[in-house]
Coordinates of C-alpha atoms and ligand atoms in Angstrom, one line a residue:
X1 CA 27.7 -42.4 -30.6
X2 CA 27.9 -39.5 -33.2
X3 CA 29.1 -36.3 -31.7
X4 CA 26.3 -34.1 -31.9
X5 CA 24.7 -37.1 -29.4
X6 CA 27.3 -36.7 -27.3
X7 CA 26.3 -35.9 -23.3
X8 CA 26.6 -32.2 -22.9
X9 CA 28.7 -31.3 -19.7
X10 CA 28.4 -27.7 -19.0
X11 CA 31.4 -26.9 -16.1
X12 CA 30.8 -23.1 -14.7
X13 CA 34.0 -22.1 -13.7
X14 CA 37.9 -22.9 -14.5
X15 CA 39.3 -22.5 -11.2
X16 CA 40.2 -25.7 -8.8
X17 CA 37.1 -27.3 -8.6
X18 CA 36.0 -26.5 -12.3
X19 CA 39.4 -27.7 -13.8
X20 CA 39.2 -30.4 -12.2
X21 CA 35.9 -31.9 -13.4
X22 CA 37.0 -31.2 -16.9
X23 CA 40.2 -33.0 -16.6
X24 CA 38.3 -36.2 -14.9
X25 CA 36.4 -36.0 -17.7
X26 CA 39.5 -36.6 -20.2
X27 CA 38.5 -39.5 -21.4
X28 CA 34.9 -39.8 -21.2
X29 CA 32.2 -40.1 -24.0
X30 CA 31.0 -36.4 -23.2
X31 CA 31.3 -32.9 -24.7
X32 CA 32.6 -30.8 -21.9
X33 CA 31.9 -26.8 -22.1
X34 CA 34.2 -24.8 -19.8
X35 CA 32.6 -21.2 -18.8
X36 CA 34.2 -18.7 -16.9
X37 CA 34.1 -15.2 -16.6
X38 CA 38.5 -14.9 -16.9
X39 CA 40.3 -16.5 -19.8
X40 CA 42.4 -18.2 -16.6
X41 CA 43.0 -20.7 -14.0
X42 CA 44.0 -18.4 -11.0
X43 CA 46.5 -20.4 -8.5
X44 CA 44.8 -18.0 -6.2
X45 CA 47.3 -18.9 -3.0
X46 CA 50.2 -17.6 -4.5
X47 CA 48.2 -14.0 -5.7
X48 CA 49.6 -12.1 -2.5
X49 CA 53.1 -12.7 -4.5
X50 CA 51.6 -11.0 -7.1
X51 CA 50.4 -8.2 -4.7
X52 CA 54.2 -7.7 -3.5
X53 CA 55.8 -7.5 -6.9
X54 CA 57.6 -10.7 -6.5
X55 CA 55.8 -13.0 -9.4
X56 CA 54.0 -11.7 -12.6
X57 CA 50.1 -13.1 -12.9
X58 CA 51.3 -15.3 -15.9
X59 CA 53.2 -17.8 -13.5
X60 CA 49.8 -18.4 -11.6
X61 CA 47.3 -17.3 -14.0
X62 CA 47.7 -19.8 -17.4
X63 CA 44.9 -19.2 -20.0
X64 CA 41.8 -22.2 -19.5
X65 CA 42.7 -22.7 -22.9
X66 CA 45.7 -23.1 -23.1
X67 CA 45.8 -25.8 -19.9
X68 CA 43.0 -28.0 -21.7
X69 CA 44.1 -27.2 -25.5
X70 CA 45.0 -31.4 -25.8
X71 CA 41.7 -32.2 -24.2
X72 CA 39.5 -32.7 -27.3
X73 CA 36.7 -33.5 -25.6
X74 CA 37.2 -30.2 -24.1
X75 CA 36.5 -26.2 -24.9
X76 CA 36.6 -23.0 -22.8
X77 CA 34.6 -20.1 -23.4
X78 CA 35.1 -16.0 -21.8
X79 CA 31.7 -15.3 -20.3
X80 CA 29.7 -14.6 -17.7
X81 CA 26.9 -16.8 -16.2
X82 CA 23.8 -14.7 -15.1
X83 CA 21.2 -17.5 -15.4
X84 CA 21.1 -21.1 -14.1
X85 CA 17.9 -22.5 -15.9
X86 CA 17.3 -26.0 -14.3
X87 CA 14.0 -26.5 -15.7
X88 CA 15.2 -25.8 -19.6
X89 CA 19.0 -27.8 -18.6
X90 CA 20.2 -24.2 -20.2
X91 CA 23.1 -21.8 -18.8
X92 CA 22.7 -18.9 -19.8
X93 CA 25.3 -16.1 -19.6
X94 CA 26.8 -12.9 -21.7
X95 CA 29.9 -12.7 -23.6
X96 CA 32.7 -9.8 -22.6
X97 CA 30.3 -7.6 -25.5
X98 CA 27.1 -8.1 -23.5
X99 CA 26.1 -10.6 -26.6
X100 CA 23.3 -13.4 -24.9
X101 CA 24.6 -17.0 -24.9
X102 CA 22.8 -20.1 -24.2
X103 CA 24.3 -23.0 -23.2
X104 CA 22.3 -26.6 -23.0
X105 CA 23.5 -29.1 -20.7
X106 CA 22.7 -32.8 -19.5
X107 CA 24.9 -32.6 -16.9
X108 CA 26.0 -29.5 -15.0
X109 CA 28.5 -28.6 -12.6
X110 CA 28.8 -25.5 -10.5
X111 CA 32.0 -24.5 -9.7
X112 CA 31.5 -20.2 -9.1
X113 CA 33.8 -19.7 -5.9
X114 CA 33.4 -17.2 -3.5
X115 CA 34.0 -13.6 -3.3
X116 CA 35.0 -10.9 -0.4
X117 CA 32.5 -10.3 2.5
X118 CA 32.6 -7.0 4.5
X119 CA 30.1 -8.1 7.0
X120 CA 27.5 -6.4 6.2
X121 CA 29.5 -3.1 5.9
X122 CA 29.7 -2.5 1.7
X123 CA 30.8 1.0 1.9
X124 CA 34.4 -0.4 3.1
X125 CA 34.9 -1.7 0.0
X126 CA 36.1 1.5 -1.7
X127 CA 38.8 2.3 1.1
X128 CA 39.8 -1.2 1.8
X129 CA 40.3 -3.3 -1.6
X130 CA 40.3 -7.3 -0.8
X131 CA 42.0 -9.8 -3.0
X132 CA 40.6 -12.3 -4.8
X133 CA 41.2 -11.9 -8.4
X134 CA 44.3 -10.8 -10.5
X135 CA 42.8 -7.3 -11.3
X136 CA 42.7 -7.0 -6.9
X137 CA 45.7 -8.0 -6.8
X138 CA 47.2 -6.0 -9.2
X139 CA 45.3 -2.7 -7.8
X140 CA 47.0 -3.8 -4.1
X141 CA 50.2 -3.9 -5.8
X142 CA 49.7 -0.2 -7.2
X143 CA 48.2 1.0 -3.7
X144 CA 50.9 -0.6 -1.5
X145 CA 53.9 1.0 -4.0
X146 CA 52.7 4.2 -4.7
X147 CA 52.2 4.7 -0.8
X148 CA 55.8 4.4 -0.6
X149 CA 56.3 6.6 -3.9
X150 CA 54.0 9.4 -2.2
X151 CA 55.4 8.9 1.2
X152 CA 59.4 10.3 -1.1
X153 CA 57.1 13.2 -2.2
X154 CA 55.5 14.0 0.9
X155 CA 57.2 17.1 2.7
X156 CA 54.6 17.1 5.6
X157 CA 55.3 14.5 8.5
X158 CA 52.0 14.2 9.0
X159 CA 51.0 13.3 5.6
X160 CA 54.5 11.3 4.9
X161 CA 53.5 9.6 8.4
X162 CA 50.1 8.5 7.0
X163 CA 51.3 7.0 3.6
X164 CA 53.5 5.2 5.7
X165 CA 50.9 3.9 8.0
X166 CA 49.8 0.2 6.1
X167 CA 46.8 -1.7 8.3
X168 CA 45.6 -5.0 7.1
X169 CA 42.2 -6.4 8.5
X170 CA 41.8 -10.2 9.1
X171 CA 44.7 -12.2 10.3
X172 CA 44.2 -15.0 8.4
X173 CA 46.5 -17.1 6.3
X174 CA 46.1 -14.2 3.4
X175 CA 46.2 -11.3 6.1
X176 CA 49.5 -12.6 7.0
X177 CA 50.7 -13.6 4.3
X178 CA 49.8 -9.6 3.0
X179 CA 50.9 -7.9 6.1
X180 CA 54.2 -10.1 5.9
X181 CA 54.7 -9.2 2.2
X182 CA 54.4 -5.3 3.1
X183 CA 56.8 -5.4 6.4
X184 CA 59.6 -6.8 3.7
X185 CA 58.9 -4.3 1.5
X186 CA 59.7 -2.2 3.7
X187 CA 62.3 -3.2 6.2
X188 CA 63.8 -5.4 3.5
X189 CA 63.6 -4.3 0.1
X190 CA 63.1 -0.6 -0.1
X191 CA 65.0 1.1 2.3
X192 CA 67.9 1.4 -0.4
X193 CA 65.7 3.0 -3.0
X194 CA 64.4 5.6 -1.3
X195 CA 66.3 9.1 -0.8
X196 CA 64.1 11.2 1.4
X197 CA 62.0 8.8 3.0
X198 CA 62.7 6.4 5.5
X199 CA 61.2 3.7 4.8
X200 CA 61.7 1.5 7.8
X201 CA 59.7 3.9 9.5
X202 CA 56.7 2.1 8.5
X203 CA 54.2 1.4 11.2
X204 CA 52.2 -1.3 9.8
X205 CA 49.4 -2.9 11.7
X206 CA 47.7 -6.4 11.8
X207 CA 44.1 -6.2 13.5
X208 CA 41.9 -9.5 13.8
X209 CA 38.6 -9.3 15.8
X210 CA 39.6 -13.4 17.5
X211 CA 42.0 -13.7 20.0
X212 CA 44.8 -15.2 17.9
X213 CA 46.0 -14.9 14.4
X214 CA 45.7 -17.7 11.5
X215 CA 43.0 -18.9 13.7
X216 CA 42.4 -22.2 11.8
X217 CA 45.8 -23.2 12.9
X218 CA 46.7 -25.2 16.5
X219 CA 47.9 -22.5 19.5
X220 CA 51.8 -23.3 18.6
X221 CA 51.7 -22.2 15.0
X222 CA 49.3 -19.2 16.2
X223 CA 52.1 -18.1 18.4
X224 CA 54.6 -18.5 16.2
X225 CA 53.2 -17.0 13.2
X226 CA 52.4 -13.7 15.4
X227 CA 56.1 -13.6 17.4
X228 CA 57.6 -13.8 13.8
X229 CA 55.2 -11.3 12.8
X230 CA 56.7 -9.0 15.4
X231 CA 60.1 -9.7 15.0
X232 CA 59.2 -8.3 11.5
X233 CA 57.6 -5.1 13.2
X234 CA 54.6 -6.2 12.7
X235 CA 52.1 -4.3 15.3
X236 CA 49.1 -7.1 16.1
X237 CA 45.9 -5.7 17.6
X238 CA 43.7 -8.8 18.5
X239 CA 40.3 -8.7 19.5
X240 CA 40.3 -5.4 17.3
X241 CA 37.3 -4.6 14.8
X242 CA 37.7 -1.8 12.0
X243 CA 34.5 -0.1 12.6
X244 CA 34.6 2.6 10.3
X245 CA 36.9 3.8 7.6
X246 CA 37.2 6.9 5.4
X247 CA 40.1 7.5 2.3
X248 CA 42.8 9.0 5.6
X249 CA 41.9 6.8 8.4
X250 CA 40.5 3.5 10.2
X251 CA 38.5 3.0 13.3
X252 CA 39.3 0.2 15.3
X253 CA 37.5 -1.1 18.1
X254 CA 39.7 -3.0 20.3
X255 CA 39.9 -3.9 24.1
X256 CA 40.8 -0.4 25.2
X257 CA 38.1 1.2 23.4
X258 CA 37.8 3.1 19.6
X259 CA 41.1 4.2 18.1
X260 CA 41.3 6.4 14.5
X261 CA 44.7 5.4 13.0
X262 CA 45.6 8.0 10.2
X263 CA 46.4 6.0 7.3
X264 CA 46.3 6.1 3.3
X265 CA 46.0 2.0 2.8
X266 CA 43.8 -0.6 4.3
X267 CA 43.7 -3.8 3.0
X268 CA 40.7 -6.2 3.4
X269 CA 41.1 -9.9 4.6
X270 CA 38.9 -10.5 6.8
X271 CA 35.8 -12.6 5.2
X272 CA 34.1 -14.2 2.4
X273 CA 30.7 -14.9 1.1
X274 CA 29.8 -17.7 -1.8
X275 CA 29.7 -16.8 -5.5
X276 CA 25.7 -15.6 -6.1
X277 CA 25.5 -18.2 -8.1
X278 CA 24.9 -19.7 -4.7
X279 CA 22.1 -18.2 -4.0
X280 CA 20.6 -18.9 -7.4
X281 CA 20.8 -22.6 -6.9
X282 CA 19.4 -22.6 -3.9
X283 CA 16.4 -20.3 -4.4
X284 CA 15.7 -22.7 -7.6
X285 CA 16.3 -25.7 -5.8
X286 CA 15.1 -24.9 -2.3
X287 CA 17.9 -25.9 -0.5
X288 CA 19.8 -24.2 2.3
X289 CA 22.5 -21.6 2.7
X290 CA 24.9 -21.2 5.2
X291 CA 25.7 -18.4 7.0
X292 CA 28.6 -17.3 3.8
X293 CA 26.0 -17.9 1.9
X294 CA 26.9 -21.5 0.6
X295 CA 24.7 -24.3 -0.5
X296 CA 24.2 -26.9 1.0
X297 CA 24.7 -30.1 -1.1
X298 CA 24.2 -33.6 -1.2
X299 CA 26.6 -36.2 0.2
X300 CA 27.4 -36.6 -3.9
X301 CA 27.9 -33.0 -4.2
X302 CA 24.4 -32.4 -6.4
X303 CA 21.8 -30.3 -5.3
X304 CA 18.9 -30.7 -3.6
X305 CA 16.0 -32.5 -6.1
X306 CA 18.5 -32.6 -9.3
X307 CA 20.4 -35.2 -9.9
X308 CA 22.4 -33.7 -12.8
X309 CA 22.9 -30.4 -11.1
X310 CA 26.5 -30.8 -9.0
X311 CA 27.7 -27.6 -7.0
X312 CA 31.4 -28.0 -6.0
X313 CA 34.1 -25.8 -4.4
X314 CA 34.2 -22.9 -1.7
X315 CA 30.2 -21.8 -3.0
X316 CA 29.4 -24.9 -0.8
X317 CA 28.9 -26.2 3.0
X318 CA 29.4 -29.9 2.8
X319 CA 30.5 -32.0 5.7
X320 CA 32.1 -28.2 7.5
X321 CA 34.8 -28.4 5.4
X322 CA 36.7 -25.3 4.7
X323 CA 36.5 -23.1 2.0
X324 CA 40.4 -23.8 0.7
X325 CA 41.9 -25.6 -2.3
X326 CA 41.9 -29.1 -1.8
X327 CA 37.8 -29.9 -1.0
X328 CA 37.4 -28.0 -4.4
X329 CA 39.9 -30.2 -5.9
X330 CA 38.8 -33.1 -4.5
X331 CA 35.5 -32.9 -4.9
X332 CA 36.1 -31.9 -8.7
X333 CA 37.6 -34.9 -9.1
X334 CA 35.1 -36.8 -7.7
X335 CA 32.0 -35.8 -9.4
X336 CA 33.8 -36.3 -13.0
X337 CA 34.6 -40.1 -11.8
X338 CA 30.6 -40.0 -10.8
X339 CA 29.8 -38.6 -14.2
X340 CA 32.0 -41.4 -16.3
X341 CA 30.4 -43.7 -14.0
X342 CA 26.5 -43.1 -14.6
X343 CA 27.4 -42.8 -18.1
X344 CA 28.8 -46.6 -17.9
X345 CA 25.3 -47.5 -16.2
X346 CA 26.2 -47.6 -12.6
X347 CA 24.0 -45.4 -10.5
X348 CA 25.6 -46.5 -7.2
X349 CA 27.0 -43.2 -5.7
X350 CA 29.7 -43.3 -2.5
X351 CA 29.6 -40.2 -1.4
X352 CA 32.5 -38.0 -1.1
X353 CA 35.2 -38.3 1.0
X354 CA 37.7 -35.7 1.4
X355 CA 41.4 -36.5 2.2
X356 CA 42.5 -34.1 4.5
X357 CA 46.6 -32.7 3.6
X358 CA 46.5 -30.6 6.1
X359 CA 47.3 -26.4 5.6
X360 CA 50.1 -24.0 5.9
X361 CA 50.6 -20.5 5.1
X362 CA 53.7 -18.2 5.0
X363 CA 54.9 -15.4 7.2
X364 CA 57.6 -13.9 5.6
X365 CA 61.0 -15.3 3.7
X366 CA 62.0 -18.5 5.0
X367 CA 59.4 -18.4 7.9
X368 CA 56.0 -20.4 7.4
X369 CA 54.1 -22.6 9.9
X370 CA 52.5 -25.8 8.1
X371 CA 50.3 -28.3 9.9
X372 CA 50.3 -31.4 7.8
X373 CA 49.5 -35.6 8.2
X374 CA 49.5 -34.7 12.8
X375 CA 52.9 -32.7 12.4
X376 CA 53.3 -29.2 12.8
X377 CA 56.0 -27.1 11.1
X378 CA 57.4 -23.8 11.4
X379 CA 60.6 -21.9 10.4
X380 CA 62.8 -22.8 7.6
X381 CA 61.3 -26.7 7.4
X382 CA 57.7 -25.0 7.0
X383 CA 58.7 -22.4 4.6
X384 CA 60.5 -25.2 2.5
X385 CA 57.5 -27.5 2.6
X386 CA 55.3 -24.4 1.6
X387 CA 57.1 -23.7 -1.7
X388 CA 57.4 -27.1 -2.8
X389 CA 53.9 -27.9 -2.3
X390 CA 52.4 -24.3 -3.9
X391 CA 55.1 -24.8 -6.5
X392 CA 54.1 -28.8 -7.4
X393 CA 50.4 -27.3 -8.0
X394 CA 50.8 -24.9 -10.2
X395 CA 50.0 -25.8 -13.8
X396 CA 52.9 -26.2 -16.3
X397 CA 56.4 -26.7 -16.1
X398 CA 56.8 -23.4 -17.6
X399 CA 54.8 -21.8 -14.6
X400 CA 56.8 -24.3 -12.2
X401 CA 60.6 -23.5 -13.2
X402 CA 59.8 -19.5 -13.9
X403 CA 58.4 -19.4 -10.6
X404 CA 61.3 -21.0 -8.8
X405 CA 63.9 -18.9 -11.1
X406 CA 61.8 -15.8 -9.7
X407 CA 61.8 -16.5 -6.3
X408 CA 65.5 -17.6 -6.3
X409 CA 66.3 -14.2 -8.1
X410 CA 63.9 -12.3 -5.6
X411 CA 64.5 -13.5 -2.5
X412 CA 67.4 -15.2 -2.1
X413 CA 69.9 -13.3 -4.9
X414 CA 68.8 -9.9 -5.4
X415 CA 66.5 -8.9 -2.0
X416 CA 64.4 -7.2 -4.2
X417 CA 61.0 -7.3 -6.2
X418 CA 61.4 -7.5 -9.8
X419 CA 57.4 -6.5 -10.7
X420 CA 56.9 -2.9 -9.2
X421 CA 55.7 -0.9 -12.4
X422 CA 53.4 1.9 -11.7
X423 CA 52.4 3.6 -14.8
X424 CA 51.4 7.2 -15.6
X425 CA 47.6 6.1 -15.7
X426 CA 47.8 4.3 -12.6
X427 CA 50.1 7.0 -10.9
X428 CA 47.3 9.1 -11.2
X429 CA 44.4 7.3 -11.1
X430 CA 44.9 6.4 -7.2
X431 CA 47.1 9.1 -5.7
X432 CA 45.9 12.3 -7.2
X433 CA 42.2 12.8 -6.6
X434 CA 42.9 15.6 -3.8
X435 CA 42.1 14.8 -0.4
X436 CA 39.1 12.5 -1.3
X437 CA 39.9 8.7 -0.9
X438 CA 42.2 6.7 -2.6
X439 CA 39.4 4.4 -3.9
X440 CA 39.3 0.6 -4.8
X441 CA 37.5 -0.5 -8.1
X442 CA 33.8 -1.4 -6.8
X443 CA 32.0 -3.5 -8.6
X444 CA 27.9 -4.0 -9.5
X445 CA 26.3 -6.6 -8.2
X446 CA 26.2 -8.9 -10.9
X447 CA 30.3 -8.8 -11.0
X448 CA 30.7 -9.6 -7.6
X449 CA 31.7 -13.6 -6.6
Ligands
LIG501 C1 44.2 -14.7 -1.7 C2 43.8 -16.1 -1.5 C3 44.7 -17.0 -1.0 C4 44.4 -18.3 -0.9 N1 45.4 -19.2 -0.3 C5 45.1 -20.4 -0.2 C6 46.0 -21.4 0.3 O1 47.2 -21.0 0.6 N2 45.7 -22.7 0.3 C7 44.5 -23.1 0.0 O2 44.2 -24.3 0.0 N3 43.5 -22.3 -0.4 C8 43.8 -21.0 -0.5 N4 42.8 -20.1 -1.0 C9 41.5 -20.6 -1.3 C10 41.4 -21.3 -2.6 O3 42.0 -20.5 -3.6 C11 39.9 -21.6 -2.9 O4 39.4 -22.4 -1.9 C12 39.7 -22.3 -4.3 O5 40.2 -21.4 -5.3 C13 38.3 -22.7 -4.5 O6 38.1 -23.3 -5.7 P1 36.8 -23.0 -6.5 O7 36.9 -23.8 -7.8 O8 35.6 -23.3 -5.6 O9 36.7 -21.5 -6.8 P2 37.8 -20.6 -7.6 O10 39.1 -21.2 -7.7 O11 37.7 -19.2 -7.0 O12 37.1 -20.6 -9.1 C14 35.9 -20.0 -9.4 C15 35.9 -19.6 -10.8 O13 34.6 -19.3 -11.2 C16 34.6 -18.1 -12.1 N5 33.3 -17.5 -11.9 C17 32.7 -17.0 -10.8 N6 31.5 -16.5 -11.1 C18 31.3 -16.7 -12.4 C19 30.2 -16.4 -13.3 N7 29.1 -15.8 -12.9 N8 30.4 -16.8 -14.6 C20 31.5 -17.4 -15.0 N9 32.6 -17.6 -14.2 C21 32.4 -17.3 -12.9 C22 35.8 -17.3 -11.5 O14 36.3 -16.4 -12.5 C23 36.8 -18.4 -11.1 O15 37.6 -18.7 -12.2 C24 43.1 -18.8 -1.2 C25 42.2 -17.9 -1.7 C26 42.5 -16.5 -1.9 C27 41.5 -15.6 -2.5

């Protein structure tokens, strides 16, 4: 077969699922087009670390190119999707100039993610930034260290009291994982650098509208993970809902009632919705949507009425499974084996199975609880099987030994953070716009997911 004949693959999206279906498709007879809207593959579980200064986004965030540059059959392009045409088999989708590109496919997998969801309440979005991308992270990273930097300028109590006030919503595995992250920073790391402030007297608060935290996890790890929490000062508020927010305060609503907590930085990590493209898909194909607005596939991962139309990865509800690394991966992997295999003639489809590994999630250093093949772990043993795990999937040995080198050098050697620039621009950007909000980069529509 010549190449221009070549079965046209068109993969929207490099993370998990998306890298995954191009690498299954190594070998095969195809022409596979990788399209994202980043020139990376975010290792979005380890982003919080970016958020706390401990690793720079390089370790987690290798360019798409770079990670498929011996994959002939292979090429990545930086753009944006806007338009799934399934009648013409054409992506379409603007470059970083706005320039129009059309991309023709016989086969095409959607692989878009998912973004933050603020229930409903958009507005919160400008006083409580979530994390999902290396830009949010980054921005988090800013917020959390410049409240410290203001809190050393601050002669007021009040106002030194309020940059020193940190409240993370959602107390799931990334809420902890954050709220962990800043009760270091500031019982660990920083009390030594700072002159006039304090900085253990942070009050930092963990609110989480369930009864428990890391509610995906069995009651044992749940009480764990919130005990450890507290050793770490940690305040937990369960069965608390922010209900309103401004750029000096939060309003909870918890068992006793509204409370306004005066605070400069809330962090968002309580929810997430499917990547539009979601929406898209289904609207065109007439299937159904959860309520995060994911699509429900087929057993074989395609959608509803096109057989050449796959939809992988946390944008869809297949079987309940959760919206985390592995059902991306997995399924990734599965529909480039289905691909080779229609392409050798058989049209026999199993449909996909997903391997359970189980989940874990860190607390702080050398505290994590990981439920894995019926055991449950916690402590040191968890903590340990955390970092080899998140360490064994990140891409490159390059990414692999720098990120063990940094964490050896930042948490066991030096007790510090070696990534905590703030520059002039950023200084300014977030802490001096008078008594207005410290705001979070909003995005349009068509950005978000
Ligand atoms: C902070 C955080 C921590 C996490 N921690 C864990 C963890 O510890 N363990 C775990 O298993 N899971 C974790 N997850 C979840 C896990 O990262 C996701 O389940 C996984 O990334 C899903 O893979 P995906 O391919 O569906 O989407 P993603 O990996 O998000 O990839 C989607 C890709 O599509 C691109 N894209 C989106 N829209 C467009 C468009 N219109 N045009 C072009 N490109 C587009 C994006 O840029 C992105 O590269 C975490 C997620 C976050 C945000």
């Amino acid at each position: 077969m010549s190449e221009e004949q070549r079965h046209r693959v068109v993969v929207v999206g490099g993370g998990f699922g998306g890298l995954n279906v191009t690498k299954a498709l190594a070998h095969a007879d195809v022409d596979v087009t990788v399209v994202d809207r980043t020139n990376h593959h975010l290792f979005q579980p380890l982003l919080y670390q970016v958020a706390a200064g401990i690793l720079p986004p390089g370790l987690i965030a290798p360019a798409l190119r770079g990670v498929i540059r011996k994959q002939k059959n292979a090429r990545a392009l930086l753009a944006e999707v806007t338009d799934l045409d399934l009648d013409a088999h054409v992506v379409r989708a603007s470059g970083p100039d706005g320039r129009p590109l059309e991309l023709p496919y016989d086969t095409l997998v959607v692989a878009g993610g998912a973004t933050h969801s603020y229930f409903g309440r958009d507005e919160f979005a400008r006083y409580a930034p979530g994390m999902k991308t290396v830009e949010d992270a980054r921005h988090l990273r800013d917020q959390i260290l410049l409240a410290f930097e203001m809190a050393e300028l601050a002669t007021d109590p009040q106002e030194r009291a309020e940059w020193l006030t940190f409240v993370v919503i959602g107390a799931g595995p990334t809420g902890v994982e954050l709220v962990g992250q800043v009760a270091e920073l500031a019982h660990t790391v920083l009390p030594q650098d700072y002159r006039a402030v304090d900085t253990h007297e942070a009050r930092i608060l963990l609110l989480e509208g369930a009864g428990a935290v890391v509610p995906p996890f069995a009651p044992k790890l749940q009480r764990y993970t919130q005990g450890r929490l507290e050793a770490m000062g940690v305040e937990v508020r369960l069965h608390s809902l922010a209900v309103g927010m401004d750029g000096e305060s939060v309003t909870l609503k918890g068992p006793d009632g509204e409370e306004t907590i005066r605070t400069r930085t809330r962090i968002w990590a309580a929810g997430v919705q499917a990547s539009p493209l979601a929406a898209q898909l289904a609207e065109r194909t007439g299937a159904g949507t959860d309520r995060a607005g994911r699509i429900e596939v087929n057993p074989d991962c395609t959608v509803p009425g096109r057989p050449e139309v796959f939809a992988i990865g946390d944008m869809v509800s297949l079987d309940g499974l959760p919206g985390v690394a592995q059902p991306a991966m997995q399924e990734g992997k599965y529909v480039g084996k289905l691909i080779k295999a229609r392409l050798a003639g058989d049209e026999r489809t199993a449909p996909f199975h997903y391997f359970d590994k189980g989940s874990m999630a860190t607390i702080g250093h050398r505290a994590a609880v990981a439920d894995a093949f019926g055991m449950r772990f916690t402590g040191v043993l968890g903590y340990t099987m955390w970092g080899f795990v998140h360490v064994l999937y990140l891409i490159g040995w390059g990414n692999r030994l720098g990120t063990v080198y940094t964490w050896a050098r930042a948490l066991t050697f030096s007790h510090s953070r070696g990534h905590r620039i703030i520059t002039f621009e950023q200084a300014h950007e977030r802490a001096f716009r008078g008594p207005g909000p410290v705001e979070a980069p909003v995005r349009g529509p068509s950005r978000a997911g």
